[in-house]
Amino acid sequence: MVSVAIMGHGVVGSGVAEIITTHKNKLFSSVGEEIYIKKILDLREFPDSPLADRFTKNFDDIIDDLEIRIVVEVMGGTNPAYDYVKRCLLAGKSVVTSNKELVAAHGAELLKIAKENNANFLFEASVGGGIPIIRPMNQCLVANIVNEIAGILNGTTNFILTKMITEGMNFDDALKLAQDLGFAERNPEADIEGHDACRKICILASLAFGKHVYPQWVHTEGITKITLEDVKYAESNKCVIKLIGKVKRLPDKKIDIIVAPMLIPKTSQLANIDNEFNGIMVRGDCTGDVVFYGKGAGKLPTASAVVADVVDCVKHLKTRKYLFWADGTGENILPYQKSVTAVYIRAKADDADKAYSEAESVFGTIKRLTRAGAENGEFAFVTDEMPYKQIEEKISNLESKGVKVLSQIRMGNL
Amino acid sequence: MVSVAIMGHGVVGSGVAEIITTHKNKLFSSVGEEIYIKKILDLREFPDSPLADRFTKNFDDIIDDLEIRIVVEVMGGTNPAYDYVKRCLLAGKSVVTSNKELVAAHGAELLKIAKENNANFLFEASVGGGIPIIRPMNQCLVANIVNEIAGILNGTTNFILTKMITEGMNFDDALKLAQDLGFAERNPEADIEGHDACRKICILASLAFGKHVYPQWVHTEGITKITLEDVKYAESNKCVIKLIGKVKRLPDKKIDIIVAPMLIPKTSQLANIDNEFNGIMVRGDCTGDVVFYGKGAGKLPTASAVVADVVDCVKHLKTRKYLFWADGTGENILPYQKSVTAVYIRAKADDADKAYSEAESVFGTIKRLTRAGAENGEFAFVTDEMPYKQIEEKISNLESKGVKVLSQIRMGNL
């Protein structure tokens, strides 16, 4: 019997307790012994839970219990999760977490502490919920040099964009629907401003390239400025708009990392990933493109990924699993202004045709897009690829000529 | 330093040698020691290989070498692969193989021998080439009860069907193109008759449900009878035709397993998996649908999966990895005649409208399909779901009324 503790009894935490209880036989046959939930830490009361006798409000009941070898952290946020996780690892307990904020902010440090204390620190559920991605990247693709990762990493924003694309719903209505259906929180900022996707691409980039990438180093744009007009122009260009987290290895070993909405060709494997689903493409030098698809969030998908990590910890109570990256300095990250991209631009002017000619003289070769029902004076085009700094300068230049740029969205060459 | 031997220096085998050589540093940083290719077994001569001094034509040089702890089997076929692999495992050497024929025919026995001799027997590359699937199913989805697996498991047939669907090429021309491009072998039978896909779904079913499923127990149909007319009717029903390997857990714990071409709705995640790519959907009770996509074959994708298994063996030289299923008796397999499915039927009669009415009286509710350019007397429809035996009986019944059934293809409710 292996005793575990679960810190947090919210959506994911209660799912972890449920799966360990309901899948007891399946888990027993996988690890050869029972996984026993000895303590559950939560400040709230759960008198009706079948595990009511295991609850505690005191972290000391977990850290001081030598029988507890594995601790699941599913509280979310970094306070007190960071402190608790650190203390568990220092005490030689293995930790499993679904907390992407924690891993993105403190992963390198916690992995180092785990290593020094011969414990495991696993976080499969922190990216892609129930989609296997951390372990496949770390183990199955170990004989590959990863050259690029691109993903739809946030289900909330993907649901909103899907409703805009397939049902012509505007952003506000789609957000409200997502909230009503439980796909978006009352305060949706972390999702719609791209912060959640940013944490996830940081974790994947750290794992793939071996140095911690902190979220504050990554240029991040959300989807709040996307309009139905943009969706229609994208459609006319055989594209869909998706919020993409992307990191690419450059020839000089720097990495180009960004979170932003992008126009994706409909032929891309990521274009058909709709609603609350997530999809992650990993481009290895040997495998080529491998794509992982599934529900990126939700109680049981996420909890089942947490429990799979618990099983791995049980199997590796003596030998550590190799999962590690070093701390980073940010020196290997290309400033986003230097990142080369083509951009879709929607603009307005008194005379659209004249303004389009101006845009041609400013940007060089551009591709004009059209849409049915365009307002008078509206026009849109796609530029050639160039460093983003040049795009910004050319937009300023164009605006100085009396053109108002309404939207600018990167082309995702995926 | 860990010494390995590679048995077979064909496409995959030479890829394994190449990756271990070219990715030396990456692999070293993953396992903490050098992976050294000590012997390569092949009856042919490779005087120009940089590893020319490692070649041998004598299996004894491998089996008798106590330094060789890990043996890679990439010869293909079962003779002499089965004998060699068995002897390696009996000698306590871990074995990694990409050989789906071997695993489908002898997996249970070889896993048992591996267990008894404290060795690992790993075969990630046997299904899906470079797509991670065995390890994710065995580890990441361990906290799930798998209810269904459905996949496009053979790149050759998927390439042929894609050309028929997107370019209107007929079967023979598409097969010839696949052969010219190296996607199909000169003798394409194992692919186009579904045997290759059958071996792979057998391996996945054995892994998911814990009992060996032998290929001879699985009803298997290939794609040689698919015509462009069928492709067009599928299109008119918003479907594409794909060769699907599928296994489903039934309420009575039996499994419903089959390999056959199916009409898949275009909205399915498997519908967009085109050309030589593979895709595998695993439906877990907690995760819901998870899809894995990538190149299912090819030198470096397959070889990189083999090398990932070698790395895992190096990490588990002392402790075994848990990967196991018991032998099977076939009792848990539903006879295919009892499998419930809807079917698309294309038929010909002197008077199509009259014959369609006959079909209605025979099958009950049916859905008529139409296509542009249909020949006189041709008609097509989709039946309701019923056991396949009933479908066959009703087809006989219909044919006794002067209707000639030209095609019958299952509807894949994916």
Coordinates of C-alpha atoms in Angstrom, one line a residue, chain A residues 19 23 26-27 29-31 124 130-133 135-146 208 269 272-274 277 285-295 300-305 307-309 311-312 315-316 319 321-322, chain B residues 19 23 26-27 29-31 124 130-133 135-146 208 269 272-274 277 285-295 300-305 307-309 311-312 315-316 319 321-322:
Chain A
I19 CA -10.6 8.1 -9.9
H23 CA -10.5 2.7 -10.6
K26 CA -7.4 -1.1 -12.7
L27 CA -4.8 0.9 -10.7
S29 CA -3.3 -4.3 -11.5
S30 CA -1.0 -1.6 -12.9
V31 CA 1.2 -1.0 -9.9
E124 CA 1.5 15.8 -17.1
G130 CA -6.0 14.7 -20.3
I131 CA -4.0 14.7 -23.5
P132 CA -0.7 12.8 -23.0
I133 CA 2.0 15.3 -24.0
R135 CA 5.5 12.1 -21.1
P136 CA 5.4 11.5 -24.9
M137 CA 7.7 14.5 -25.4
N138 CA 10.1 13.4 -22.7
Q139 CA 10.1 9.7 -23.5
C140 CA 8.7 8.8 -26.9
L141 CA 10.3 11.6 -28.7
V142 CA 13.6 11.4 -26.8
A143 CA 15.5 10.3 -30.0
N144 CA 14.3 13.5 -31.8
I145 CA 15.6 17.0 -31.8
V146 CA 12.4 19.0 -31.5
A208 CA 12.0 20.6 -25.3
Q269 CA -4.0 19.7 -38.7
N272 CA -9.9 21.3 -37.4
I273 CA -9.4 21.4 -33.6
D274 CA -12.6 23.0 -32.5
F277 CA -10.6 20.8 -27.5
D285 CA 13.7 16.0 -36.8
C286 CA 13.0 12.2 -37.1
T287 CA 9.3 11.9 -36.6
G288 CA 8.2 14.9 -38.6
D289 CA 4.9 16.3 -37.3
V290 CA 3.1 14.5 -34.5
V291 CA -0.2 15.9 -33.2
F292 CA -1.9 15.2 -29.9
Y293 CA -5.6 16.0 -29.6
G294 CA -8.2 15.9 -26.9
K295 CA -10.0 17.7 -24.1
L300 CA -11.9 13.8 -15.1
P301 CA -9.6 14.3 -18.1
T302 CA -7.2 16.4 -16.0
A303 CA -7.6 14.2 -12.9
S304 CA -6.9 11.0 -14.9
A305 CA -3.6 12.6 -16.1
V307 CA -3.5 9.8 -11.4
A308 CA -1.3 8.5 -14.2
D309 CA 1.6 10.6 -12.7
V311 CA 1.1 5.7 -10.8
D312 CA 4.4 6.6 -12.3
K315 CA 6.5 2.7 -9.9
H316 CA 9.5 5.0 -9.3
T319 CA 14.6 5.2 -8.9
K321 CA 12.3 9.3 -13.5
Y322 CA 14.5 11.5 -15.7
Chain B
I19 CA 19.9 8.0 -35.1
H23 CA 21.8 11.9 -31.9
K26 CA 21.0 14.1 -27.1
L27 CA 20.7 10.4 -26.0
S29 CA 22.0 13.6 -21.9
S30 CA 18.8 11.6 -21.5
V31 CA 20.3 8.4 -20.1
E124 CA 6.4 1.3 -29.5
G130 CA 6.8 7.4 -35.0
I131 CA 3.5 8.3 -33.3
P132 CA 3.7 7.7 -29.6
I133 CA 0.8 5.3 -28.8
R135 CA 3.5 4.2 -24.1
P136 CA 0.8 6.8 -23.8
M137 CA -1.9 4.1 -23.7
N138 CA 0.1 2.1 -21.2
Q139 CA 1.2 4.9 -18.9
C140 CA -0.7 8.2 -19.5
L141 CA -4.1 6.6 -19.9
V142 CA -3.5 4.1 -17.0
A143 CA -6.2 5.8 -14.9
N144 CA -8.8 5.2 -17.7
I145 CA -10.9 2.3 -18.7
V146 CA -10.5 2.3 -22.5
A208 CA -6.1 -2.1 -23.8
Q269 CA -11.2 13.8 -36.2
N272 CA -9.0 14.8 -41.9
I273 CA -6.1 12.4 -41.6
D274 CA -4.9 12.1 -45.2
F277 CA -0.5 9.7 -42.3
D285 CA -13.8 6.8 -19.6
C286 CA -12.1 9.8 -18.0
T287 CA -10.3 11.5 -20.8
G288 CA -12.9 11.2 -23.5
D289 CA -11.5 11.0 -27.0
V290 CA -7.7 11.5 -27.4
V291 CA -6.3 11.4 -30.9
F292 CA -2.7 10.8 -31.9
Y293 CA -1.6 11.8 -35.4
G294 CA 1.6 11.5 -37.4
K295 CA 3.6 9.5 -39.9
L300 CA 13.4 7.8 -39.4
P301 CA 10.0 8.1 -37.7
T302 CA 9.9 4.4 -37.0
A303 CA 13.5 4.2 -36.1
S304 CA 13.1 7.1 -33.6
A305 CA 10.4 5.2 -31.8
V307 CA 15.5 4.3 -30.2
A308 CA 13.1 5.8 -27.6
D309 CA 12.4 2.2 -26.5
V311 CA 16.5 4.5 -24.1
D312 CA 13.7 3.2 -21.9
K315 CA 16.8 3.4 -17.9
H316 CA 15.2 0.1 -16.8
T319 CA 13.7 -2.6 -12.7
K321 CA 8.8 -1.7 -17.0
Y322 CA 5.2 -2.8 -16.5

